[in-house]
Amino acid sequence: MSAFHASKGVRRPTVASALVVFPLAFGVAGSRVRLPPPPAWFALVTLPRVRLEVDRDHVVVMHDVNVPRGQWRGGDLELFVAFGAPGPPRAMDARLFGGDANGDPPADAASEAIVLEKTPRRPSTAYLLLGPPNMAGAVLHLGQAAFRRAVAPSGVARIRVRALYDLPSKDARERREIVVRLGTLGGEALALERIEVVSLESVQGILAADARLCGPDADPYPLAVSGVPEPSRATQAPAPLAPILSVRHSSDDLCVRFWSP
Amino acid sequence: MSSSTIDLLRLDRDVARASEAIAHFRTELRRVEGDVARPIADPLAPFQHVAGRTAYEALAAYHAGLAEEPIKAALLPWIHALVEARVGLEFEVSWVRETRALAGRVLLEAPRQTSYDEAWRGIVYAPDLRLRVVWLEAAAELAPRLAPIAREAKERRVEVGKRLGLGHSATEGVGEISSVGLREAARTLLAQTADLRAAMRRESAAHSSADTPHARLGAWVGEALSTDAPEGWPARLTQRWLEETFVEMSRGAHFAIELPRAVGAASFARALYRFGFSVREGGRGGLPFSVAHCPDQIDAHRIGFVFGALPLDRTFLRRVLGVGERIAARQARSLARTALLEAVWVAARWLLTSDSSNPTSMDWEEVTCDVFQGSIDARFAGSWPSRRGDEGPRLEALLGALPLANDLVLRFDQDWFRNPATAAWMRARAGGPARIPSQDPLDAVALASSLCRSFEQVLG
């Protein structure tokens, strides 16, 4: 867990809690529970960056989400984030940054921890931030005072959600695939600006990586990934598209494949 | 603007404000009643830093990172468009002044002074061919005064393109189809619909008696209005009806639809076109302005054409307008005829106004003779049709509209317009980037031929 700081809201799961989470993640999602629609967002939320940090035995999926103040007039916020695939994360944390709306917060930027709470599905009062509402996930409890502080300098708060997963096993073509939640099924699709895949190992951590949107309406174009070389492709295949130029549907997820030794 | 420190997102916000300022200015200019005599303030004066050659060159020379490159690429056409708008502003105002000036006479029962603008409104709203011809004569008398303005505005546009090192104007040759491809497609559209148009002309009583240039043009305008399809739509020509009928599609979008005055069923089709256009342009997605919108608005026009073609669809006529099967069939045919005339006019208009095709007076005569199936008054040459700047994008959009409509049917079934899933799909498209790359390279001539075949199937 060198690259990961567990927050006080998430404990490392025990066997017993994992047994609870798995049925929630798969059983409830399959039972098609009808949920009330999520509250309408008070602003246009965007995803400036999705970053995968790959290590020898785990991968950290990091979502950077920009939440502008928009029409927010006060009150605590509950934000729902669904778990990705292949399964629930081993650990998760979230932090709140304020300041510059245009760039990534510097490494030493001040931030506040956001309290997380696991949940079998989106609670009715929670805004839908990432992923389908009827999947297991976590609710981010964002206090009014903290959000106000974060949006004060530039009008935009940056929420960074990190989830630590076991390294997925290789498929027959030596690839590992991870599904990153993007969509807010039933809500508005969030514009995605950048995908990064990096290796935390010093030598030859990742040989190549590619990414594409996946879902029933997803556009077929491969998306540009920064940080690692793209895999060799047939000459007829379309060139990767900058993520910002992709048409995002609310049912899309992001499928990232990478080749590691 | 130093090339080493360009804040692209700040530039993007300024481009958005400048674009809004120029759009507001044009709307206000259209709304001014009577002569535009008072001096008009330059709406781009506060935005010189995004509407000048220096800004364009600095941005073009800027080395953007991987993440910034799409924003830089999207900003360049905007700055080109804003430079062109700033340079052409005086001609826009001169054009409006000249078209509003009461400089001609219309020989109605009580002859009176009229303007070019009013004459064209008279042509469209005239109740019969005889009055239409009277208004056409008034318009033809005033048309030669406008040609020098159009000519000078074009020279300035070409000059702007040259100075920016581009060789084309802001909305030409910027889509997926090159100007050469558009020209071939436009010619194909005219050639392959010639027989069908001739057959329709033989069916039309107004056309068969039209033996003078004005009568020919007047009959064509009358045909294009679809006044013989009066069922189901007149009470629905309101923004409220459009938003209620396409309620899911309208959710969250910012609409500003200028609905046309009801003249014929073509007005209803035009309102739907504008609604489709607004669905795309009013979408919300959180992308930078210049990525979410482009000056040519090709995709908005494409969606506009798909919605504008809905009254040709019997399923739409029966299920949404509630007309009977027999009336639906009759109205669909009438509107298909209008759509054919419109498609041909979109192609012809591009041929006649494109800066890249540089049409001569002989070209004007040839194309108008083809469209109206006989010569029209030569005094219109050089001033009518006037250039609106969206001719290229509209032609490209027209060519792509049929594949998009077919795609919607494949995805969401024949009544896609009632399917909630279409709304989510359309909102995603509207909230996405303005430029959506095609999966395969576009063959403009094949697209034009396919459009012609679909008209033959409906009208043949």
XYZ file of C-alpha atoms in Angstrom:
721
model
C 0.000 0.000 0.000
C 2.943 2.320 -0.556
C 1.006 4.584 -2.922
C -2.135 4.488 -0.914
C -3.309 6.128 2.262
C -6.320 4.519 3.808
C -8.801 7.075 5.077
C -10.541 6.769 8.403
C -13.794 6.066 6.594
C -12.593 2.852 4.946
C -11.090 -0.095 6.753
C -9.201 -2.867 5.045
C -11.948 -5.449 4.444
C -12.018 -8.627 6.440
C -13.181 -11.954 5.008
C -16.554 -11.409 6.647
C -17.060 -7.966 5.106
C -15.937 -9.241 1.702
C -18.631 -11.892 1.941
C -21.097 -9.100 2.529
C -19.839 -6.928 -0.291
C -19.778 -9.552 -3.035
C -23.449 -10.477 -2.884
C -24.220 -6.770 -2.773
C -22.094 -6.087 -5.810
C -23.440 -8.862 -7.951
C -26.707 -10.058 -6.472
C -28.412 -6.733 -5.972
C -27.266 -5.395 -9.312
C -28.836 -8.368 -10.996
C -32.154 -8.035 -9.189
C -33.043 -4.765 -10.999
C -34.148 -2.830 -7.964
C -36.000 0.307 -9.072
C -34.549 3.326 -7.392
C -35.972 6.806 -7.193
C -34.162 9.127 -9.619
C -31.099 10.826 -8.188
C -31.234 14.502 -7.256
C -30.465 16.736 -10.222
C -26.939 18.099 -10.183
C -26.518 21.758 -9.344
C -23.598 22.121 -11.768
C -21.880 20.486 -14.726
C -19.510 17.927 -13.265
C -16.503 16.855 -15.356
C -13.798 14.228 -15.163
C -10.506 15.991 -15.909
C -8.480 12.859 -15.301
C -8.709 9.116 -14.839
C -5.390 7.638 -13.772
C -4.326 4.046 -13.256
C -1.242 3.417 -11.152
C -0.089 -0.127 -11.696
C 2.163 -1.902 -9.245
C 3.444 -5.466 -9.008
C 0.329 -6.863 -7.314
C -2.278 -4.112 -7.365
C -3.646 -1.234 -9.343
C -4.925 2.069 -8.011
C -7.721 3.645 -10.020
C -7.898 7.354 -9.459
C -10.812 9.539 -10.557
C -10.322 13.286 -10.473
C -13.734 14.939 -10.572
C -14.351 18.673 -10.887
C -17.512 19.823 -9.128
C -18.266 23.511 -9.737
C -20.303 25.487 -7.237
C -22.943 26.112 -9.915
C -26.359 26.571 -8.332
C -25.328 25.075 -4.992
C -26.758 27.183 -2.194
C -25.591 25.194 0.814
C -26.110 21.902 2.610
C -24.044 18.771 3.047
C -23.510 16.641 -0.050
C -23.714 12.890 -0.451
C -22.090 11.571 -3.619
C -22.403 7.982 -4.764
C -19.511 6.195 -6.480
C -20.047 2.659 -7.796
C -17.255 0.123 -7.570
C -15.436 -0.789 -10.759
C -14.771 -4.232 -12.173
C -13.556 -6.972 -11.807
C -14.857 -6.529 -8.240
C -15.041 -4.337 -5.173
C -11.800 -2.598 -4.264
C -9.562 -3.726 -1.460
C -9.508 -0.191 -0.136
C -10.763 3.220 -1.122
C -10.292 6.839 -0.152
C -11.398 10.258 -1.309
C -9.953 13.725 -0.843
C -11.169 17.206 -1.542
C -8.972 19.862 -3.148
C -9.709 23.486 -3.826
C -8.024 26.110 -5.919
C -7.115 26.237 -9.572
C -9.900 24.999 -11.830
C -7.617 24.583 -14.825
C -4.822 22.309 -13.704
C -4.190 19.276 -11.530
C -3.494 20.081 -7.889
C 0.236 19.946 -7.166
C 1.540 16.976 -5.217
C 1.827 19.005 -2.022
C -1.562 20.728 -2.378
C -3.619 20.945 0.775
C -6.596 18.635 0.827
C -9.203 17.300 3.179
C -10.217 13.697 3.655
C -13.782 12.833 2.684
C -15.581 10.287 4.819
C -16.658 7.210 2.873
C -19.354 4.714 3.624
C -19.980 1.487 1.733
C -23.465 0.962 0.471
C -25.241 -1.749 -1.539
C -26.697 0.850 -3.893
C -27.132 4.611 -4.215
C -29.102 6.023 -1.278
C -32.064 8.052 -2.468
C -30.595 11.332 -1.230
C -27.176 10.857 -2.828
C -26.082 12.516 -6.043
C -24.954 10.044 -8.652
C -21.284 10.777 -9.273
C -19.844 7.665 -10.915
C -21.279 4.386 -12.117
C -24.720 2.810 -12.185
C -26.912 3.615 -9.174
C -27.993 0.043 -8.449
C -24.491 -1.349 -7.975
C -22.587 -1.588 -4.751
C -20.346 1.349 -4.077
C -19.501 4.025 -1.590
C -21.111 7.242 -0.513
C -18.853 10.260 -0.086
C -20.034 12.493 2.743
C -18.990 16.006 1.914
C -19.665 18.582 4.605
C -21.065 21.958 3.679
C -18.161 23.842 5.247
C -15.534 21.733 3.468
C -17.193 22.144 0.076
C -17.569 25.862 0.594
C -13.863 26.137 1.414
C -12.916 24.100 -1.651
C -14.950 26.134 -4.137
C -14.019 29.499 -2.625
C -10.832 30.215 -4.650
C -11.985 29.364 -8.184
C -15.566 28.180 -7.972
C -14.593 24.553 -8.575
C -13.802 21.772 -6.128
C -11.687 18.818 -7.164
C -12.626 15.471 -5.644
C -10.075 12.706 -5.958
C -11.387 9.201 -5.454
C -8.849 6.398 -5.272
C -9.661 2.697 -5.211
C -7.143 -0.070 -4.796
C -7.808 -3.294 -6.688
C -5.931 -6.554 -6.953
C -4.058 -6.754 -10.218
C -6.464 -8.461 -12.634
C -5.261 -11.764 -14.026
C -3.936 -11.954 -17.595
C -6.138 -13.149 -20.413
C -5.052 -15.436 -23.241
C -3.341 -12.554 -25.010
C -1.346 -11.579 -21.949
C -3.482 -8.504 -21.304
C -4.968 -7.336 -18.058
C -8.234 -5.446 -18.192
C -9.901 -3.210 -15.695
C -13.288 -1.486 -16.004
C -13.378 2.040 -14.677
C -16.781 3.509 -13.875
C -17.537 6.667 -15.795
C -21.174 6.630 -16.533
C -23.924 7.994 -14.401
C -26.640 5.823 -15.845
C -29.849 7.796 -15.723
C -27.935 11.024 -15.302
C -25.749 13.140 -17.540
C -22.537 11.766 -19.003
C -19.429 13.400 -17.585
C -16.919 14.829 -20.027
C -13.622 12.960 -19.746
C -10.475 14.924 -20.471
C -7.469 12.685 -19.875
C -6.547 9.049 -19.263
C -3.205 8.212 -17.711
C -1.711 4.802 -17.064
C 1.552 4.715 -15.139
C 3.674 2.050 -13.597
C 4.870 2.407 -10.038
C 7.672 -0.029 -10.766
C 10.900 1.578 -11.896
C 11.817 -0.734 -14.803
C 9.461 -1.957 -17.567
C 6.343 -1.833 -15.449
C 3.886 -1.590 -18.358
C 4.733 -2.441 -21.941
C 1.648 -0.841 -23.505
C -1.902 0.211 -22.706
C -5.065 1.057 -24.555
C -8.458 2.333 -23.538
C -11.907 2.528 -25.020
C -15.374 3.360 -23.888
C -17.501 0.287 -23.275
C -21.240 0.051 -22.939
C -24.279 -0.464 -25.146
C -24.006 2.944 -26.819
C -20.264 3.406 -26.587
C -18.396 4.874 -29.519
C -15.944 2.429 -31.072
C -12.872 4.648 -31.196
C -9.826 3.833 -29.109
C -8.927 6.616 -26.704
C -5.508 8.159 -26.282
C -3.703 7.103 -23.119
C -0.815 9.128 -21.797
C 2.042 7.782 -19.763
C 2.739 4.574 -21.684
C 3.188 3.503 -25.317
C 0.103 2.451 -27.229
C 0.054 -1.161 -28.448
C 0.893 -1.809 -32.082
C -2.237 -1.664 -34.218
C -3.251 -2.589 -37.716
C -2.730 0.179 -40.276
C -6.477 0.282 -40.996
C -7.401 0.732 -37.342
C -8.471 4.249 -36.363
C -5.949 6.355 -34.478
C -6.708 6.932 -30.808
C -8.935 9.877 -30.106
C -8.250 12.387 -27.354
C -10.778 11.470 -24.617
C -12.141 15.011 -24.659
C -13.211 14.451 -28.287
C -15.190 11.291 -27.559
C -18.973 11.305 -27.395
C -19.852 10.213 -23.882
C -23.022 8.298 -23.202
C -24.287 7.958 -19.675
C -24.115 4.165 -19.962
C -20.402 4.182 -20.831
C -17.659 2.733 -18.714
C -13.991 2.910 -19.523
C -12.240 -0.356 -20.367
C -8.487 -0.075 -19.946
C -6.189 -2.885 -21.017
C -2.516 -3.012 -20.276
C 0.343 -5.349 -20.941
C 2.743 -5.909 -18.112
C 5.529 -8.470 -17.794
C -0.284 36.703 -26.033
C 3.131 35.123 -25.604
C 3.393 31.705 -27.231
C 5.026 30.223 -24.127
C 2.189 31.082 -21.762
C -1.190 30.651 -23.392
C -3.931 29.779 -20.957
C -6.128 27.855 -23.362
C -9.094 27.538 -21.037
C -9.110 31.276 -20.427
C -8.869 31.852 -24.166
C -11.730 29.408 -24.613
C -13.908 31.377 -22.204
C -13.130 34.604 -24.072
C -13.936 32.948 -27.391
C -17.256 31.814 -25.915
C -18.045 35.364 -24.806
C -17.025 36.819 -28.168
C -19.155 34.265 -29.992
C -22.111 35.104 -27.778
C -21.561 38.825 -28.391
C -21.558 38.423 -32.164
C -24.616 36.143 -32.088
C -26.465 38.680 -29.920
C -25.424 41.489 -32.259
C -26.760 39.620 -35.297
C -30.038 38.840 -33.562
C -30.472 42.484 -32.621
C -29.570 43.587 -36.147
C -32.272 41.293 -37.542
C -34.823 42.679 -35.123
C -34.225 46.342 -35.885
C -37.346 47.678 -37.531
C -37.103 49.928 -40.564
C -33.900 51.692 -41.643
C -30.727 50.931 -39.701
C -29.610 54.530 -39.654
C -27.935 54.952 -36.262
C -24.267 53.980 -35.793
C -23.821 50.466 -34.471
C -21.221 49.603 -31.832
C -18.654 46.924 -32.670
C -19.618 43.889 -30.538
C -16.101 42.476 -30.841
C -14.315 45.582 -29.572
C -13.733 44.041 -26.113
C -12.511 40.808 -27.706
C -9.715 41.997 -30.019
C -7.350 39.536 -28.326
C -9.326 36.588 -29.709
C -10.405 38.166 -32.992
C -7.148 39.158 -34.634
C -4.391 37.772 -36.793
C -1.863 38.067 -33.932
C -4.012 35.860 -31.736
C -4.357 33.289 -34.507
C -0.643 33.187 -35.262
C 0.368 33.009 -31.608
C -1.994 30.122 -31.005
C -0.938 28.318 -34.171
C 2.705 28.541 -33.063
C 1.949 27.408 -29.501
C 3.281 23.975 -28.603
C 0.421 22.414 -26.705
C 0.749 19.276 -24.653
C -1.164 16.089 -25.417
C -4.109 17.103 -23.249
C -4.215 20.656 -24.594
C -3.891 19.805 -28.280
C -7.634 19.171 -28.877
C -8.490 22.518 -27.281
C -5.892 24.333 -29.373
C -7.152 22.621 -32.536
C -10.722 23.606 -31.664
C -9.820 27.206 -30.860
C -8.082 27.966 -34.167
C -11.234 27.799 -36.361
C -13.046 29.933 -33.811
C -10.424 32.639 -33.931
C -10.530 32.493 -37.736
C -14.323 32.866 -37.621
C -14.096 35.787 -35.209
C -11.471 37.572 -37.323
C -13.699 37.081 -40.355
C -16.722 38.347 -38.453
C -14.847 41.431 -37.229
C -13.542 42.276 -40.687
C -16.914 41.640 -42.302
C -18.979 43.480 -39.730
C -19.262 46.718 -41.707
C -20.565 44.773 -44.712
C -23.117 42.942 -42.581
C -24.401 46.297 -41.379
C -24.281 47.807 -44.886
C -26.199 44.820 -46.228
C -28.902 45.200 -43.601
C -29.089 48.971 -44.208
C -29.395 48.488 -47.936
C -31.976 45.700 -47.705
C -34.114 47.752 -45.286
C -33.919 50.974 -47.303
C -37.234 51.961 -48.866
C -35.619 52.411 -52.262
C -37.994 50.554 -54.559
C -41.655 50.454 -55.516
C -44.092 47.601 -55.413
C -46.966 47.881 -57.850
C -49.782 46.598 -55.679
C -53.307 47.980 -56.149
C -52.023 51.025 -54.311
C -48.353 51.276 -55.364
C -45.973 52.141 -52.531
C -42.336 52.330 -51.500
C -40.760 49.091 -50.401
C -37.448 47.584 -49.385
C -35.643 44.498 -50.668
C -36.264 42.783 -47.362
C -39.987 43.487 -47.428
C -40.193 42.420 -51.047
C -38.846 38.960 -50.184
C -41.272 38.649 -47.286
C -44.000 39.602 -49.743
C -42.851 36.869 -52.140
C -43.094 34.209 -49.432
C -46.337 35.375 -47.825
C -48.205 36.330 -51.025
C -51.513 34.468 -51.231
C -51.250 33.763 -54.976
C -48.841 33.651 -57.908
C -49.985 36.973 -59.347
C -49.018 38.924 -56.203
C -45.837 36.892 -55.842
C -44.796 38.067 -59.304
C -45.477 41.685 -58.349
C -43.247 41.369 -55.266
C -40.574 39.580 -57.321
C -40.410 42.510 -59.695
C -39.871 44.871 -56.736
C -37.087 42.627 -55.409
C -35.439 42.350 -58.830
C -35.444 46.139 -59.164
C -33.547 46.494 -55.867
C -31.199 43.505 -56.202
C -28.415 45.182 -58.260
C -27.764 47.678 -55.424
C -26.646 44.775 -53.208
C -24.193 43.061 -55.532
C -21.254 45.425 -54.805
C -21.614 44.830 -51.038
C -21.632 41.059 -51.532
C -18.611 41.312 -53.822
C -16.592 43.446 -51.420
C -17.469 41.275 -48.420
C -16.247 38.248 -50.333
C -12.951 39.973 -51.186
C -12.389 40.696 -47.506
C -13.154 37.087 -46.505
C -10.723 35.754 -49.072
C -8.122 38.233 -47.865
C -8.572 37.110 -44.255
C -8.121 33.470 -45.279
C -4.956 34.341 -47.202
C -3.460 36.398 -44.391
C -4.008 33.582 -41.934
C -2.310 31.257 -44.412
C -5.406 29.121 -44.889
C -6.782 29.888 -48.323
C -10.405 29.348 -47.324
C -13.075 31.151 -45.358
C -14.014 30.158 -41.818
C -16.879 27.829 -42.675
C -15.645 26.386 -45.959
C -13.544 23.276 -46.354
C -13.480 22.744 -42.612
C -15.710 19.672 -42.324
C -14.967 16.091 -43.228
C -15.821 16.671 -46.894
C -13.470 18.856 -48.902
C -14.708 21.729 -51.067
C -14.009 19.608 -54.149
C -16.120 16.796 -52.685
C -18.936 19.212 -51.886
C -18.886 20.591 -55.419
C -19.108 17.095 -56.916
C -21.896 16.155 -54.502
C -23.836 19.336 -55.311
C -23.531 18.691 -59.052
C -24.592 15.069 -58.526
C -27.632 16.164 -56.558
C -28.701 18.524 -59.338
C -28.030 16.036 -62.123
C -29.593 12.966 -60.544
C -32.799 14.722 -59.499
C -33.317 16.520 -62.815
C -35.763 13.939 -64.220
C -37.722 13.701 -60.996
C -38.037 17.490 -60.785
C -39.115 17.683 -64.405
C -41.805 15.047 -63.765
C -43.054 16.960 -60.733
C -43.128 20.157 -62.721
C -45.367 18.517 -65.301
C -47.777 17.528 -62.484
C -47.955 21.084 -61.153
C -50.621 23.416 -62.500
C -48.777 26.547 -61.341
C -45.580 25.474 -63.074
C -47.249 24.560 -66.338
C -48.664 28.081 -66.695
C -45.434 29.785 -65.560
C -43.866 31.151 -68.715
C -42.038 34.276 -67.501
C -38.927 34.372 -65.296
C -40.827 35.808 -62.311
C -43.737 33.396 -62.734
C -41.253 30.502 -62.817
C -39.545 31.590 -59.611
C -42.872 32.460 -57.994
C -44.313 29.038 -58.827
C -41.204 27.384 -57.379
C -41.575 29.327 -54.111
C -45.268 28.413 -53.947
C -44.498 24.715 -54.462
C -41.813 24.768 -51.785
C -44.232 26.037 -49.138
C -46.424 22.897 -49.130
C -49.624 24.860 -48.693
C -51.556 21.748 -49.781
C -50.697 19.895 -46.552
C -52.714 21.760 -43.920
C -53.681 18.964 -41.507
C -52.414 18.350 -38.003
C -49.619 20.862 -37.646
C -50.829 24.503 -37.485
C -51.749 24.467 -33.791
C -48.478 22.750 -33.000
C -46.145 25.372 -34.361
C -45.079 26.521 -30.888
C -41.972 26.077 -28.789
C -44.103 24.685 -25.983
C -45.462 21.902 -28.184
C -41.975 21.042 -29.405
C -40.597 20.870 -25.877
C -43.544 18.799 -24.640
C -43.398 16.389 -27.576
C -39.660 15.861 -27.210
C -39.665 16.379 -23.460
C -36.786 14.053 -22.624
C -34.657 15.476 -25.405
C -35.310 19.014 -24.192
C -34.300 18.221 -20.598
C -31.433 20.433 -19.481
C -30.931 22.068 -22.885
C -30.934 25.812 -23.448
C -33.282 26.597 -26.302
C -33.675 29.793 -28.238
C -35.801 28.839 -31.207
C -37.011 31.507 -33.583
C -40.091 29.839 -34.994
C -41.170 30.731 -38.525
C -44.524 32.308 -39.302
C -46.969 29.679 -40.501
C -47.368 29.767 -44.287
C -47.528 26.112 -45.222
C -46.473 22.735 -43.897
C -42.943 23.740 -44.864
C -43.081 26.184 -41.933
C -43.724 23.266 -39.591
C -40.818 21.313 -41.103
C -38.647 24.400 -40.697
C -39.670 24.702 -37.032
C -38.701 21.071 -36.467
C -35.414 21.730 -38.229
C -34.716 24.616 -35.885
C -35.684 22.486 -32.905
C -33.241 19.739 -33.956
C -30.576 22.361 -34.495
C -31.233 23.765 -31.015
C -31.136 20.324 -29.401
C -27.555 20.010 -30.617
C -26.426 23.551 -30.006
C -28.142 23.825 -26.622
C -26.659 20.625 -25.207
C -24.743 20.694 -21.920
C -21.702 18.559 -21.394
C -19.022 20.342 -19.419
C -16.576 20.421 -22.340
C -14.673 23.581 -23.195
C -16.822 25.816 -25.409
C -14.621 25.511 -28.484
C -14.610 21.709 -28.276
C -18.357 21.474 -27.708
C -19.197 23.938 -30.488
C -17.592 24.717 -33.799
C -18.253 27.751 -35.994
C -19.637 25.655 -38.865
C -22.233 23.827 -36.695
C -22.333 20.903 -39.132
C -23.691 18.383 -36.646
C -26.408 20.788 -35.512
C -27.501 21.242 -39.130
C -27.415 17.457 -39.616
C -29.682 16.857 -36.621
C -31.819 19.751 -37.832
C -32.326 18.018 -41.180
C -33.261 14.755 -39.444
C -35.932 16.518 -37.376
C -37.008 18.667 -40.322
C -37.686 15.482 -42.286
C -40.038 14.087 -39.624
C -43.212 15.456 -41.295
C -42.321 13.304 -44.315
C -42.630 10.242 -42.108
C -46.096 8.713 -42.074
C -45.455 7.142 -38.644
C -44.762 10.609 -37.252
C -47.797 12.088 -38.971
C -50.113 9.386 -37.634
C -48.738 8.854 -34.124
C -47.652 12.354 -33.199
C -49.887 14.635 -35.277
C -52.781 12.170 -35.176
C -53.806 12.456 -38.837
C -55.463 9.564 -40.681
C -53.612 7.153 -42.941
C -54.871 8.654 -46.208
C -54.120 12.234 -45.229
C -50.741 11.183 -43.837
C -49.820 9.644 -47.190
C -50.896 12.769 -49.095
C -49.109 15.182 -46.774
C -45.972 13.066 -46.677
C -45.779 13.237 -50.452
C -46.340 16.977 -50.499
C -43.598 17.513 -47.928
C -41.279 15.116 -49.736
C -41.619 17.377 -52.761
C -40.720 20.368 -50.568
C -37.775 18.446 -49.144
C -36.530 17.691 -52.645
C -36.736 21.352 -53.609
C -34.966 22.275 -50.386
C -32.202 19.700 -50.935
C -31.629 20.932 -54.466
C -31.612 24.519 -53.254
C -29.059 23.731 -50.520
C -26.774 22.292 -53.213
C -27.397 25.155 -55.627
C -26.946 27.787 -52.960
C -23.522 26.389 -52.128
C -22.534 26.384 -55.791
C -23.702 29.980 -56.183
C -22.187 31.487 -53.052
C -19.095 29.468 -52.248
C -15.883 31.457 -52.091
C -13.954 28.418 -53.290
C -16.126 27.754 -56.342
C -15.982 31.437 -57.360
C -19.079 31.331 -59.574
C -19.239 33.506 -62.690
C -22.419 35.027 -64.111
C -22.563 32.115 -66.546
C -22.415 29.657 -63.640
C -25.205 31.614 -61.955
C -27.336 31.393 -65.077
C -26.629 27.706 -65.566
C -27.378 26.674 -61.982
C -30.505 28.824 -61.580
C -31.767 27.602 -64.959
C -31.326 24.019 -63.759
C -33.021 24.607 -60.378
C -35.980 26.619 -61.653
C -36.096 24.774 -64.964
C -35.849 27.938 -66.973
C -34.147 31.293 -66.671
C -34.922 33.770 -63.911
C -34.388 37.532 -63.868
C -30.675 38.276 -64.415
C -30.844 41.313 -62.109
C -30.651 38.880 -59.181
C -27.183 37.698 -60.252
C -24.548 38.549 -57.644
C -26.987 39.365 -54.870
C -29.461 36.489 -54.738
C -29.130 34.019 -53.236
C -27.207 35.960 -50.615
C -24.384 34.271 -48.766
C -25.265 33.376 -45.191
C -21.977 31.663 -44.431
C -23.525 28.315 -43.579
C -23.943 26.987 -47.131
C -21.019 24.550 -46.989
C -21.904 23.185 -43.535
C -25.554 22.840 -44.546
C -24.659 20.897 -47.670
C -22.347 18.583 -45.744
C -25.016 18.167 -43.085
C -27.647 17.385 -45.706
C -25.443 14.649 -47.135
C -24.969 13.137 -43.689
C -28.593 13.435 -42.569
C -29.915 10.310 -44.277
C -27.265 8.008 -42.739
C -27.997 9.569 -39.334
C -31.761 9.078 -39.751
C -31.184 5.447 -40.780
C -28.899 4.952 -37.794
C -31.618 6.280 -35.465
C -34.148 3.841 -36.934
C -31.686 0.952 -36.566
C -30.914 1.842 -32.976
C -34.311 2.914 -31.704
C -36.866 1.636 -34.200
C -39.184 3.374 -36.657
C -40.685 5.653 -34.012
C -37.318 6.708 -32.621
C -38.716 10.175 -31.945
C -40.934 8.693 -29.203
C -38.321 6.413 -27.691
C -36.881 7.688 -24.362
C -33.608 5.939 -25.190
C -33.234 8.229 -28.215
C -33.390 11.224 -25.902
C -30.502 9.938 -23.782
C -28.512 9.172 -26.934
C -29.262 12.557 -28.435
C -28.418 14.383 -25.203
C -25.093 12.565 -25.085
C -24.373 13.607 -28.653
C -25.470 17.166 -27.965
C -23.286 17.352 -24.880
C -20.293 15.882 -26.687
C -17.685 17.380 -28.960
C -18.844 19.309 -32.017
C -16.807 17.218 -34.416
C -17.751 13.574 -34.522
C -15.421 11.608 -36.775
C -17.005 9.163 -39.200
C -16.024 5.551 -38.900
C -15.270 5.393 -42.625
C -14.080 8.143 -44.961
C -17.070 9.986 -46.422
C -17.787 9.579 -50.124
C -19.702 12.765 -50.910
C -20.928 11.624 -54.333
C -22.165 8.297 -52.942
C -24.021 10.137 -50.191
C -25.612 12.481 -52.747
C -26.644 9.533 -54.941
C -28.149 7.743 -51.974
C -30.171 10.858 -51.116
C -31.402 11.111 -54.711
C -32.477 7.449 -54.657
C -34.458 7.979 -51.476
C -36.315 10.886 -53.117
C -37.048 8.689 -56.132
C -38.478 5.989 -53.859
C -40.811 8.449 -52.142
C -41.808 10.556 -55.145
C -41.143 8.359 -58.144
